[in-house]
PDB file of C-alpha atoms in Angstrom:
ATOM      1  CA  UNK A 211     -13.331  -2.291  65.866  1.00  0.00           C
ATOM      2  CA  UNK A 212     -17.015  -1.296  65.705  1.00  0.00           C
ATOM      3  CA  UNK A 213     -16.088   2.045  64.186  1.00  0.00           C
ATOM      4  CA  UNK A 214     -14.116   0.283  61.455  1.00  0.00           C
ATOM      5  CA  UNK A 215     -17.007  -2.080  60.711  1.00  0.00           C
ATOM      6  CA  UNK A 216     -19.427   0.851  60.496  1.00  0.00           C
ATOM      7  CA  UNK A 217     -17.069   2.650  58.126  1.00  0.00           C
ATOM      8  CA  UNK A 218     -16.862  -0.439  55.929  1.00  0.00           C
ATOM      9  CA  UNK A 219     -20.635  -0.757  55.887  1.00  0.00           C
ATOM     10  CA  UNK A 220     -20.903   2.843  54.700  1.00  0.00           C
ATOM     11  CA  UNK A 221     -18.731   2.045  51.688  1.00  0.00           C
ATOM     12  CA  UNK A 222     -20.772   1.461  48.493  1.00  0.00           C
ATOM     13  CA  UNK A 223     -21.107  -2.168  47.438  1.00  0.00           C
ATOM     14  CA  UNK A 224     -19.413  -2.471  44.065  1.00  0.00           C
ATOM     15  CA  UNK A 225     -19.723  -6.240  43.779  1.00  0.00           C
ATOM     16  CA  UNK A 226     -22.346  -6.069  41.018  1.00  0.00           C
ATOM     17  CA  UNK A 227     -20.258  -3.555  39.085  1.00  0.00           C
ATOM     18  CA  UNK A 228     -17.226  -5.831  39.229  1.00  0.00           C
ATOM     19  CA  UNK A 229     -19.292  -8.828  38.139  1.00  0.00           C
ATOM     20  CA  UNK A 230     -20.703  -6.889  35.177  1.00  0.00           C
ATOM     21  CA  UNK A 231     -17.220  -5.766  34.112  1.00  0.00           C
ATOM     22  CA  UNK A 232     -15.913  -9.341  34.290  1.00  0.00           C
ATOM     23  CA  UNK A 233     -18.876 -10.630  32.265  1.00  0.00           C
ATOM     24  CA  UNK A 234     -18.426  -7.945  29.585  1.00  0.00           C
ATOM     25  CA  UNK A 235     -14.680  -8.641  29.319  1.00  0.00           C
ATOM     26  CA  UNK A 236     -15.309 -12.390  29.014  1.00  0.00           C
ATOM     27  CA  UNK A 237     -17.950 -11.842  26.300  1.00  0.00           C
ATOM     28  CA  UNK A 238     -15.584  -9.565  24.355  1.00  0.00           C
ATOM     29  CA  UNK A 239     -12.824 -12.161  24.694  1.00  0.00           C
ATOM     30  CA  UNK A 240     -15.052 -14.958  23.402  1.00  0.00           C
ATOM     31  CA  UNK A 241     -16.252 -12.766  20.529  1.00  0.00           C
ATOM     32  CA  UNK A 242     -12.643 -11.945  19.599  1.00  0.00           C
ATOM     33  CA  UNK A 243     -11.693 -15.638  19.539  1.00  0.00           C
ATOM     34  CA  UNK A 244     -14.280 -16.241  16.802  1.00  0.00           C
ATOM     35  CA  UNK A 245     -12.073 -14.276  14.368  1.00  0.00           C
ATOM     36  CA  UNK A 246      -9.272 -16.869  14.684  1.00  0.00           C
ATOM     37  CA  UNK A 247      -9.403 -19.520  11.960  1.00  0.00           C
ATOM     38  CA  UNK A 248      -7.068 -22.513  11.977  1.00  0.00           C
ATOM     39  CA  UNK A 249      -8.315 -24.130   8.774  1.00  0.00           C
ATOM     40  CA  UNK A 250      -6.021 -21.884   6.689  1.00  0.00           C
ATOM     41  CA  UNK A 251      -2.923 -23.422   8.281  1.00  0.00           C
ATOM     42  CA  UNK A 252      -1.382 -25.868   5.805  1.00  0.00           C
ATOM     43  CA  UNK A 253       1.616 -28.178   5.767  1.00  0.00           C
ATOM     44  CA  UNK A 254       3.573 -25.537   3.839  1.00  0.00           C
ATOM     45  CA  UNK A 255       2.701 -22.972   6.474  1.00  0.00           C
ATOM     46  CA  UNK A 256       4.060 -25.158   9.244  1.00  0.00           C
ATOM     47  CA  UNK A 257       7.224 -25.796   7.208  1.00  0.00           C
ATOM     48  CA  UNK A 258       7.720 -22.059   6.623  1.00  0.00           C
ATOM     49  CA  UNK A 259       7.206 -21.368  10.331  1.00  0.00           C
ATOM     50  CA  UNK A 260       9.871 -23.949  11.131  1.00  0.00           C
ATOM     51  CA  UNK A 261      12.289 -22.350   8.640  1.00  0.00           C
ATOM     52  CA  UNK A 262      11.657 -18.930  10.169  1.00  0.00           C
ATOM     53  CA  UNK A 263      12.367 -20.229  13.664  1.00  0.00           C
ATOM     54  CA  UNK A 264      15.546 -22.026  12.567  1.00  0.00           C
ATOM     55  CA  UNK A 265      16.756 -18.998  10.577  1.00  0.00           C
ATOM     56  CA  UNK A 266      16.225 -16.581  13.456  1.00  0.00           C
ATOM     57  CA  UNK A 267      18.187 -18.837  15.791  1.00  0.00           C
ATOM     58  CA  UNK A 268      21.038 -19.103  13.263  1.00  0.00           C
ATOM     59  CA  UNK A 269      21.742 -15.522  12.169  1.00  0.00           C
ATOM     60  CA  UNK A 270      24.135 -14.686   9.362  1.00  0.00           C
ATOM     61  CA  UNK A 271      27.156 -13.526  11.371  1.00  0.00           C
ATOM     62  CA  UNK A 272      28.918 -12.209   8.273  1.00  0.00           C
ATOM     63  CA  UNK A 273      26.310  -9.449   8.015  1.00  0.00           C
ATOM     64  CA  UNK A 274      26.881  -8.434  11.630  1.00  0.00           C
ATOM     65  CA  UNK A 275      30.619  -7.885  11.047  1.00  0.00           C
ATOM     66  CA  UNK A 276      30.265  -6.423   7.543  1.00  0.00           C
ATOM     67  CA  UNK A 277      31.540  -2.812   7.631  1.00  0.00           C
ATOM     68  CA  UNK A 278      30.290  -1.869   4.149  1.00  0.00           C
ATOM     69  CA  UNK A 279      27.079   0.050   3.440  1.00  0.00           C
ATOM     70  CA  UNK A 280      25.274  -3.298   3.086  1.00  0.00           C
ATOM     71  CA  UNK A 281      26.285  -4.485   6.558  1.00  0.00           C
ATOM     72  CA  UNK A 282      24.142  -4.391   9.676  1.00  0.00           C
ATOM     73  CA  UNK A 283      26.401  -1.920  11.615  1.00  0.00           C
ATOM     74  CA  UNK A 284      26.137   0.753   8.898  1.00  0.00           C
ATOM     75  CA  UNK A 285      22.374   0.267   8.551  1.00  0.00           C
ATOM     76  CA  UNK A 286      21.905   0.529  12.314  1.00  0.00           C
ATOM     77  CA  UNK A 287      23.944   3.745  12.431  1.00  0.00           C
ATOM     78  CA  UNK A 288      21.851   5.164   9.583  1.00  0.00           C
ATOM     79  CA  UNK A 289      18.648   4.222  11.400  1.00  0.00           C
ATOM     80  CA  UNK A 290      19.867   5.839  14.619  1.00  0.00           C
ATOM     81  CA  UNK A 291      20.920   8.976  12.711  1.00  0.00           C
ATOM     82  CA  UNK A 292      17.444   9.272  11.164  1.00  0.00           C
ATOM     83  CA  UNK A 293      15.807   8.913  14.580  1.00  0.00           C
ATOM     84  CA  UNK A 294      18.224  11.330  16.275  1.00  0.00           C
ATOM     85  CA  UNK A 295      18.025  14.104  13.678  1.00  0.00           C
ATOM     86  CA  UNK A 296      14.249  13.751  13.396  1.00  0.00           C
ATOM     87  CA  UNK A 297      13.918  13.978  17.187  1.00  0.00           C
ATOM     88  CA  UNK A 298      16.103  17.095  17.437  1.00  0.00           C
ATOM     89  CA  UNK A 299      14.260  18.934  14.656  1.00  0.00           C
ATOM     90  CA  UNK A 300      10.866  17.930  16.049  1.00  0.00           C
ATOM     91  CA  UNK A 301      11.871  18.902  19.602  1.00  0.00           C
ATOM     92  CA  UNK A 302      12.954  22.397  18.545  1.00  0.00           C
ATOM     93  CA  UNK A 303       9.840  23.040  16.439  1.00  0.00           C
ATOM     94  CA  UNK A 304       7.578  21.717  19.203  1.00  0.00           C
ATOM     95  CA  UNK A 305       8.739  24.300  21.767  1.00  0.00           C
ATOM     96  CA  UNK A 306       7.001  27.397  20.292  1.00  0.00           C
ATOM     97  CA  UNK A 307       3.899  25.326  19.458  1.00  0.00           C
ATOM     98  CA  UNK A 308       3.760  24.059  23.042  1.00  0.00           C
ATOM     99  CA  UNK A 309       3.862  27.576  24.479  1.00  0.00           C
ATOM    100  CA  UNK A 310       1.193  28.715  22.012  1.00  0.00           C
ATOM    101  CA  UNK A 311      -1.074  25.855  23.103  1.00  0.00           C
ATOM    102  CA  UNK A 312      -0.594  26.361  26.867  1.00  0.00           C
ATOM    103  CA  UNK A 313      -3.705  28.057  28.225  1.00  0.00           C
ATOM    104  CA  UNK A 314      -1.800  29.510  31.193  1.00  0.00           C
ATOM    105  CA  UNK A 315       0.597  31.342  28.856  1.00  0.00           C
ATOM    106  CA  UNK A 316      -1.529  32.562  25.930  1.00  0.00           C
ATOM    107  CA  UNK A 317      -5.249  33.406  25.572  1.00  0.00           C
ATOM    108  CA  UNK A 318      -7.519  30.349  25.488  1.00  0.00           C
ATOM    109  CA  UNK A 319      -8.774  30.848  21.880  1.00  0.00           C
ATOM    110  CA  UNK A 320      -5.210  30.775  20.555  1.00  0.00           C
ATOM    111  CA  UNK A 321      -4.383  27.742  22.721  1.00  0.00           C
ATOM    112  CA  UNK A 322      -7.482  25.942  21.403  1.00  0.00           C
ATOM    113  CA  UNK A 323      -6.596  26.524  17.741  1.00  0.00           C
ATOM    114  CA  UNK A 324      -2.974  25.393  18.180  1.00  0.00           C
ATOM    115  CA  UNK A 325      -4.048  22.321  20.158  1.00  0.00           C
ATOM    116  CA  UNK A 326      -6.481  21.399  17.409  1.00  0.00           C
ATOM    117  CA  UNK A 327      -3.641  21.615  14.884  1.00  0.00           C
ATOM    118  CA  UNK A 328      -1.444  19.374  17.049  1.00  0.00           C
ATOM    119  CA  UNK A 329      -4.257  16.830  17.425  1.00  0.00           C
ATOM    120  CA  UNK A 330      -4.551  16.652  13.633  1.00  0.00           C
ATOM    121  CA  UNK A 331      -0.781  16.123  13.323  1.00  0.00           C
ATOM    122  CA  UNK A 332      -0.857  13.313  15.920  1.00  0.00           C
ATOM    123  CA  UNK A 333      -3.858  11.622  14.326  1.00  0.00           C
ATOM    124  CA  UNK A 334      -2.044  10.670  11.093  1.00  0.00           C
ATOM    125  CA  UNK A 335       0.194   7.563  11.508  1.00  0.00           C
ATOM    126  CA  UNK A 336       3.942   7.886  10.908  1.00  0.00           C
ATOM    127  CA  UNK A 337       3.884   5.405   8.028  1.00  0.00           C
ATOM    128  CA  UNK A 338       1.369   7.622   6.159  1.00  0.00           C
ATOM    129  CA  UNK A 339       3.682  10.626   6.553  1.00  0.00           C
ATOM    130  CA  UNK A 340       6.528   8.431   5.327  1.00  0.00           C
ATOM    131  CA  UNK A 341       4.663   7.435   2.181  1.00  0.00           C
ATOM    132  CA  UNK A 342       3.787  11.084   1.479  1.00  0.00           C
ATOM    133  CA  UNK A 343       7.337  12.378   1.985  1.00  0.00           C
ATOM    134  CA  UNK A 344       8.750   9.601  -0.210  1.00  0.00           C
ATOM    135  CA  UNK A 345       6.608  10.947  -3.052  1.00  0.00           C
ATOM    136  CA  UNK A 346       8.081  14.428  -2.453  1.00  0.00           C
ATOM    137  CA  UNK A 347      11.757  13.712  -1.760  1.00  0.00           C
ATOM    138  CA  UNK A 348      12.109  10.222  -3.180  1.00  0.00           C
ATOM    139  CA  UNK A 349      13.073   7.146  -1.148  1.00  0.00           C
ATOM    140  CA  UNK A 350      15.951   7.558   1.260  1.00  0.00           C
ATOM    141  CA  UNK A 351      16.940   8.784   4.738  1.00  0.00           C
ATOM    142  CA  UNK A 352      15.772  12.373   4.121  1.00  0.00           C
ATOM    143  CA  UNK A 353      12.153  11.219   3.881  1.00  0.00           C
ATOM    144  CA  UNK A 354      12.639   9.361   7.156  1.00  0.00           C
ATOM    145  CA  UNK A 355      14.035  12.451   8.886  1.00  0.00           C
ATOM    146  CA  UNK A 356      11.103  14.596   7.729  1.00  0.00           C
ATOM    147  CA  UNK A 357       8.644  11.955   8.927  1.00  0.00           C
ATOM    148  CA  UNK A 358      10.303  11.614  12.315  1.00  0.00           C
ATOM    149  CA  UNK A 359      10.351  15.388  12.721  1.00  0.00           C
ATOM    150  CA  UNK A 360       6.652  15.817  11.977  1.00  0.00           C
ATOM    151  CA  UNK A 361       5.492  12.933  14.142  1.00  0.00           C
ATOM    152  CA  UNK A 362       7.740  14.126  16.983  1.00  0.00           C
ATOM    153  CA  UNK A 363       6.209  17.609  16.873  1.00  0.00           C
ATOM    154  CA  UNK A 364       2.733  16.295  17.654  1.00  0.00           C
ATOM    155  CA  UNK A 365       3.679  14.125  20.617  1.00  0.00           C
ATOM    156  CA  UNK A 366       6.410  16.345  22.079  1.00  0.00           C
ATOM    157  CA  UNK A 367       4.152  19.408  22.002  1.00  0.00           C
ATOM    158  CA  UNK A 368       1.517  17.542  23.989  1.00  0.00           C
ATOM    159  CA  UNK A 369       4.030  16.423  26.614  1.00  0.00           C
ATOM    160  CA  UNK A 370       5.602  19.886  26.745  1.00  0.00           C
ATOM    161  CA  UNK A 371       2.197  21.455  27.370  1.00  0.00           C
ATOM    162  CA  UNK A 372       1.507  19.130  30.298  1.00  0.00           C
ATOM    163  CA  UNK A 373       4.769  20.266  31.883  1.00  0.00           C
ATOM    164  CA  UNK A 374       4.174  23.960  31.128  1.00  0.00           C
ATOM    165  CA  UNK A 375       0.703  23.925  32.674  1.00  0.00           C
ATOM    166  CA  UNK A 376       2.108  22.415  35.902  1.00  0.00           C
ATOM    167  CA  UNK A 377       4.523  25.290  36.396  1.00  0.00           C
ATOM    168  CA  UNK A 378       4.771  27.283  39.611  1.00  0.00           C
ATOM    169  CA  UNK A 379       2.334  30.096  38.772  1.00  0.00           C
ATOM    170  CA  UNK A 380       3.486  32.323  41.624  1.00  0.00           C
ATOM    171  CA  UNK A 381       6.702  33.072  39.721  1.00  0.00           C
ATOM    172  CA  UNK A 382       4.732  34.104  36.630  1.00  0.00           C
ATOM    173  CA  UNK A 383       2.385  36.273  38.705  1.00  0.00           C
ATOM    174  CA  UNK A 384       5.355  38.040  40.321  1.00  0.00           C
ATOM    175  CA  UNK A 385       6.944  38.714  36.945  1.00  0.00           C
ATOM    176  CA  UNK A 386       3.646  39.967  35.546  1.00  0.00           C
ATOM    177  CA  UNK A 387       3.275  42.298  38.519  1.00  0.00           C
ATOM    178  CA  UNK A 388       6.593  43.992  37.752  1.00  0.00           C
ATOM    179  CA  UNK A 389       5.621  44.432  34.097  1.00  0.00           C
ATOM    180  CA  UNK A 390       7.574  41.667  32.361  1.00  0.00           C
ATOM    181  CA  UNK A 391       6.702  40.888  28.760  1.00  0.00           C
ATOM    182  CA  UNK A 392       5.669  37.434  27.516  1.00  0.00           C
ATOM    183  CA  UNK A 393       9.173  36.720  26.188  1.00  0.00           C
ATOM    184  CA  UNK A 394      10.747  37.785  29.493  1.00  0.00           C
ATOM    185  CA  UNK A 395       8.387  35.519  31.432  1.00  0.00           C
ATOM    186  CA  UNK A 396       9.316  32.602  29.204  1.00  0.00           C
ATOM    187  CA  UNK A 397      13.071  33.335  29.325  1.00  0.00           C
ATOM    188  CA  UNK A 398      13.502  33.992  33.067  1.00  0.00           C
ATOM    189  CA  UNK A 399      10.458  32.485  34.763  1.00  0.00           C
ATOM    190  CA  UNK A 400       9.493  29.438  32.715  1.00  0.00           C
ATOM    191  CA  UNK A 401      12.497  28.108  30.843  1.00  0.00           C
ATOM    192  CA  UNK A 402      14.706  27.460  33.942  1.00  0.00           C
ATOM    193  CA  UNK A 403      11.917  25.273  35.367  1.00  0.00           C
ATOM    194  CA  UNK A 404      11.458  23.321  32.140  1.00  0.00           C
ATOM    195  CA  UNK A 405      14.955  22.518  30.863  1.00  0.00           C
ATOM    196  CA  UNK A 406      15.508  19.204  32.681  1.00  0.00           C
ATOM    197  CA  UNK A 407      11.966  17.923  32.075  1.00  0.00           C
ATOM    198  CA  UNK A 408      12.041  18.900  28.406  1.00  0.00           C
ATOM    199  CA  UNK A 409      15.324  17.060  27.875  1.00  0.00           C
ATOM    200  CA  UNK A 410      13.911  13.994  29.612  1.00  0.00           C
ATOM    201  CA  UNK A 411      10.867  14.046  27.311  1.00  0.00           C
ATOM    202  CA  UNK A 412      13.076  14.425  24.220  1.00  0.00           C
ATOM    203  CA  UNK A 413      15.171  11.405  25.226  1.00  0.00           C
ATOM    204  CA  UNK A 414      12.016   9.365  25.736  1.00  0.00           C
ATOM    205  CA  UNK A 415      10.795  10.382  22.277  1.00  0.00           C
ATOM    206  CA  UNK A 416      14.135   9.390  20.767  1.00  0.00           C
ATOM    207  CA  UNK A 417      13.592   5.867  22.108  1.00  0.00           C
ATOM    208  CA  UNK A 418      10.245   5.752  20.319  1.00  0.00           C
ATOM    209  CA  UNK A 419      11.623   7.238  17.097  1.00  0.00           C
ATOM    210  CA  UNK A 420      14.381   4.636  16.966  1.00  0.00           C
ATOM    211  CA  UNK A 421      11.734   1.914  16.738  1.00  0.00           C
ATOM    212  CA  UNK A 422       9.571   3.908  14.324  1.00  0.00           C
ATOM    213  CA  UNK A 423      12.568   4.544  12.051  1.00  0.00           C
ATOM    214  CA  UNK A 424      12.863   0.786  11.547  1.00  0.00           C
ATOM    215  CA  UNK A 425       9.231   0.580  10.422  1.00  0.00           C
ATOM    216  CA  UNK A 426       9.687   3.555   8.084  1.00  0.00           C
ATOM    217  CA  UNK A 427      12.520   1.702   6.380  1.00  0.00           C
ATOM    218  CA  UNK A 428       9.949  -0.862   5.261  1.00  0.00           C
ATOM    219  CA  UNK A 429       8.376   1.767   2.972  1.00  0.00           C
ATOM    220  CA  UNK A 430      11.718   3.035   1.659  1.00  0.00           C
ATOM    221  CA  UNK A 431      12.406   5.882   4.090  1.00  0.00           C
ATOM    222  CA  UNK A 432      15.967   4.792   4.781  1.00  0.00           C
ATOM    223  CA  UNK A 433      17.503   2.780   7.580  1.00  0.00           C
ATOM    224  CA  UNK A 434      17.512  -0.917   8.320  1.00  0.00           C
ATOM    225  CA  UNK A 435      13.839  -1.541   7.527  1.00  0.00           C
ATOM    226  CA  UNK A 436      14.300  -1.895   3.754  1.00  0.00           C
ATOM    227  CA  UNK A 437      16.942  -4.681   3.946  1.00  0.00           C
ATOM    228  CA  UNK A 438      14.763  -6.348   6.564  1.00  0.00           C
ATOM    229  CA  UNK A 439      11.689  -6.493   4.314  1.00  0.00           C
ATOM    230  CA  UNK A 440      13.793  -7.567   1.308  1.00  0.00           C
ATOM    231  CA  UNK A 441      15.280 -10.453   3.325  1.00  0.00           C
ATOM    232  CA  UNK A 442      11.816 -11.479   4.518  1.00  0.00           C
ATOM    233  CA  UNK A 443      10.359 -11.402   1.002  1.00  0.00           C
ATOM    234  CA  UNK A 444      13.258 -13.560  -0.223  1.00  0.00           C
ATOM    235  CA  UNK A 445      12.800 -16.006   2.689  1.00  0.00           C
ATOM    236  CA  UNK A 446      16.386 -15.360   3.832  1.00  0.00           C
ATOM    237  CA  UNK A 447      15.622 -15.948   7.483  1.00  0.00           C
ATOM    238  CA  UNK A 448      19.271 -16.074   8.549  1.00  0.00           C
ATOM    239  CA  UNK A 449      19.692 -12.508   7.284  1.00  0.00           C
ATOM    240  CA  UNK A 450      16.473 -11.534   9.057  1.00  0.00           C
ATOM    241  CA  UNK A 451      17.874 -13.044  12.248  1.00  0.00           C
ATOM    242  CA  UNK A 452      21.115 -11.059  11.984  1.00  0.00           C
ATOM    243  CA  UNK A 453      19.269  -7.798  11.319  1.00  0.00           C
ATOM    244  CA  UNK A 454      16.879  -8.340  14.231  1.00  0.00           C
ATOM    245  CA  UNK A 455      19.743  -9.317  16.534  1.00  0.00           C
ATOM    246  CA  UNK A 456      21.616  -6.122  15.679  1.00  0.00           C
ATOM    247  CA  UNK A 457      18.449  -4.080  16.148  1.00  0.00           C
ATOM    248  CA  UNK A 458      17.727  -5.624  19.547  1.00  0.00           C
ATOM    249  CA  UNK A 459      21.289  -4.953  20.735  1.00  0.00           C
ATOM    250  CA  UNK A 460      21.102  -1.329  19.554  1.00  0.00           C
ATOM    251  CA  UNK A 461      17.761  -0.706  21.264  1.00  0.00           C
ATOM    252  CA  UNK A 462      18.969  -2.286  24.518  1.00  0.00           C
ATOM    253  CA  UNK A 463      22.078  -0.078  24.473  1.00  0.00           C
ATOM    254  CA  UNK A 464      20.092   3.084  23.729  1.00  0.00           C
ATOM    255  CA  UNK A 465      17.509   2.150  26.374  1.00  0.00           C
ATOM    256  CA  UNK A 466      20.209   1.718  29.025  1.00  0.00           C
ATOM    257  CA  UNK A 467      21.971   4.987  28.207  1.00  0.00           C
ATOM    258  CA  UNK A 468      18.749   7.002  27.904  1.00  0.00           C
ATOM    259  CA  UNK A 469      17.426   5.683  31.239  1.00  0.00           C
ATOM    260  CA  UNK A 470      20.636   6.713  32.966  1.00  0.00           C
ATOM    261  CA  UNK A 471      20.493  10.198  31.433  1.00  0.00           C
ATOM    262  CA  UNK A 472      16.788  10.660  32.256  1.00  0.00           C
ATOM    263  CA  UNK A 473      17.387   9.624  35.861  1.00  0.00           C
ATOM    264  CA  UNK A 474      20.176  12.171  36.199  1.00  0.00           C
ATOM    265  CA  UNK A 475      18.085  14.931  34.635  1.00  0.00           C
ATOM    266  CA  UNK A 476      15.024  14.334  36.801  1.00  0.00           C
ATOM    267  CA  UNK A 477      16.866  13.751  40.090  1.00  0.00           C
ATOM    268  CA  UNK A 478      19.490  16.398  39.367  1.00  0.00           C
TER     269      UNK A 478
END
């Protein structure tokens, strides 16, 4: 017992550090509260909030069973198609960029330049890419696919690199010792170790893209976002409720399926 007490006494006393952190967090919280102003809330605002709540709880069921291009099922399928195609294109283009930015595969100067390029790609928000592509291709799903592809490249490359740099280096050293080329090392020494993890990362990115595709629809890049913003601007809260209900059901379904697939890929 004495040995344990001595060991505890040797541990640094972090009480003051914890107190300072708590004080700083509390001050930041109080400072943030000062930006909230309730004087702008009017009677009309409360009435609108009530209408929103009532509309969301009473969705327009006719939209949910409408099989035309204006119905929720078609719009959800279009949104999922945009996210899926954008993810596939981005995943394929991210593979060579990931290898070129892995410092254990290529020389460090090349890896640094490619990583800098990927950082720049990731820095720009998806909605900015969407607005730019809409100017090039016009509004529609194609602009959404291009946006999803570009945003996927930045994030997938980063995740790919983390996996590549954690590879078993002994295999690469053995292949280098027998004179294998870079392409041979990638094909026979690296790719078999990466397939399952890469697929798991791609599925995870598809989950993210499905949500982002909805936001892109708000700026005219196809999918269910455009009807959603039109219904909100027209104060048709029942239509908003039906669209959100369909979107929630789709995301829950995709989340369940993707989790099952990722578990199988990782555990084998």
